[in-house]
Amino acid sequence: FVVPILALPAAAPRMDDGSCPPSQNWTEGQDETLRCSARGNPPPRLECTKHGEPFPAGVPHHVTRADAGTYHCQATNSLGTAVRSVTVWVHCEWRRGAGGLGGAGGVGGAGAH
C-alpha cells in the first residue's frame, strides 16, 4: 500500500490574528501560555521576547503582574521573516481583606476633624 506524499510549496513565514492573537488576557496567579505560532515551508523558527529577554511561546508560565506588556515574536525561515507584537493584559486577583480601605486606617482616619 503506497500513499503519495504531496510536497508543499515553499512559503515565507506567516503569522495572523488566529495563530498569534495581538491581544491576550492572562490572570494573575494562573498558569498561562503566550499563544503564538507561525506557518511556512520550511517550518519557521519562532522566537518571542519581552524587553529583549527570551520568552518561550506555547510553554505554560506562572503569571505575575510583571508579565503584562508587549511581547515581540519573530518567525524566520530561509525565505524570510515575519514579526508580530502581542500585548498581554494581566487581570489582577484581588483577595477580600487584602489592603482594602475600611474602618480605622482609611482615608481621613483617626485624628481627622
Coordinates of C-alpha atoms in Angstrom, one line a residue:
F1 CA 0.0 0.0 0.0
V2 CA 1.6 3.2 -1.1
V3 CA 0.5 6.7 0.0
P4 CA 1.5 9.5 -2.3
I5 CA 3.1 12.4 -0.4
L6 CA 2.4 15.8 -1.8
A7 CA 5.2 18.3 -1.5
L8 CA 4.1 21.6 -0.1
P9 CA 5.2 24.7 -1.9
A10 CA 7.9 26.8 -0.3
A11 CA 6.5 29.7 1.7
A12 CA 7.9 32.5 3.8
P13 CA 6.8 32.6 7.5
R14 CA 3.2 33.8 8.2
M15 CA 1.5 34.8 11.4
D16 CA -2.0 36.1 11.7
D17 CA -4.6 37.0 14.3
G18 CA -5.6 33.4 14.5
S19 CA -2.1 31.9 15.0
C20 CA -0.7 34.8 17.1
P21 CA -3.5 37.0 18.7
P22 CA -2.3 40.6 19.1
S23 CA -4.1 41.0 22.4
Q24 CA -4.1 38.3 25.1
N25 CA -5.7 38.3 28.6
W26 CA -4.0 36.4 31.4
T27 CA -5.0 36.1 35.1
E28 CA -2.5 36.7 37.9
G29 CA -1.6 33.6 39.8
Q30 CA -2.6 31.2 37.0
D31 CA -0.5 29.3 34.5
E32 CA -0.9 30.9 31.1
T33 CA 0.7 30.4 27.7
L34 CA 1.9 33.0 25.2
R35 CA -0.2 31.9 22.2
C36 CA 1.8 32.5 19.0
S37 CA 2.7 30.2 16.2
A38 CA 3.9 30.6 12.6
R39 CA 3.3 28.7 9.4
G40 CA 5.7 28.4 6.5
N41 CA 7.8 25.9 4.4
P42 CA 10.4 25.1 5.5
P43 CA 8.9 25.3 9.0
P44 CA 9.9 28.7 10.6
R45 CA 11.8 29.1 13.9
L46 CA 9.8 31.2 16.3
E47 CA 11.4 33.4 18.9
C48 CA 9.5 35.7 21.3
T49 CA 11.0 38.3 23.6
K50 CA 9.9 40.9 26.2
H51 CA 12.2 43.8 26.8
G52 CA 14.8 41.9 24.7
E53 CA 14.7 38.8 27.0
P54 CA 13.6 35.5 25.5
F55 CA 10.1 34.3 26.4
P56 CA 9.0 31.0 25.1
A57 CA 5.7 30.8 23.3
G58 CA 3.5 27.8 23.9
V59 CA 5.0 27.0 27.3
P60 CA 2.9 27.4 30.5
H61 CA 4.1 30.2 32.7
H62 CA 3.0 31.2 36.2
V63 CA 1.6 34.8 35.8
T64 CA 2.5 37.8 37.9
R65 CA 1.6 41.5 37.2
A66 CA 5.2 42.0 35.8
D67 CA 4.2 39.8 32.8
A68 CA 1.9 42.5 31.5
G69 CA 3.2 44.3 28.5
T70 CA 4.3 43.9 24.8
Y71 CA 6.0 40.8 23.5
H72 CA 7.7 40.7 20.1
C73 CA 7.6 37.5 18.2
Q74 CA 9.7 36.8 15.1
A75 CA 9.4 33.8 12.8
T76 CA 12.2 33.1 10.4
N77 CA 13.0 30.5 7.7
S78 CA 15.2 30.6 4.6
L79 CA 12.5 32.6 2.6
G80 CA 12.0 35.4 5.0
T81 CA 10.9 36.8 8.4
A82 CA 7.5 37.7 9.9
V83 CA 7.1 39.8 13.0
R84 CA 4.2 40.3 15.4
S85 CA 3.7 42.3 18.5
V86 CA 1.5 40.8 21.2
T87 CA 0.1 42.8 24.1
V88 CA -0.6 40.8 27.2
W89 CA -3.1 42.2 29.8
V90 CA -2.8 40.7 33.3
H91 CA -6.1 40.7 35.3
C92 CA -5.1 41.0 39.0
E93 CA -6.5 38.8 41.7
W94 CA -7.9 41.0 44.4
R95 CA -8.5 39.0 47.6
R96 CA -11.1 40.0 50.2
G97 CA -9.5 41.7 53.2
A98 CA -6.2 42.3 51.4
G99 CA -5.4 46.0 51.7
G100 CA -8.9 47.4 51.4
L101 CA -9.9 50.8 52.7
G102 CA -12.2 50.2 55.6
G103 CA -12.5 51.1 59.3
A104 CA -9.7 52.9 61.0
G105 CA -6.8 53.5 58.8
G106 CA -8.9 54.5 55.8
V107 CA -8.6 57.9 54.3
G108 CA -9.2 60.6 57.0
G109 CA -8.9 58.0 59.7
A110 CA -8.4 58.7 63.5
G111 CA -7.4 62.2 64.3
A112 CA -9.2 63.9 61.4
H113 CA -11.6 66.7 62.4

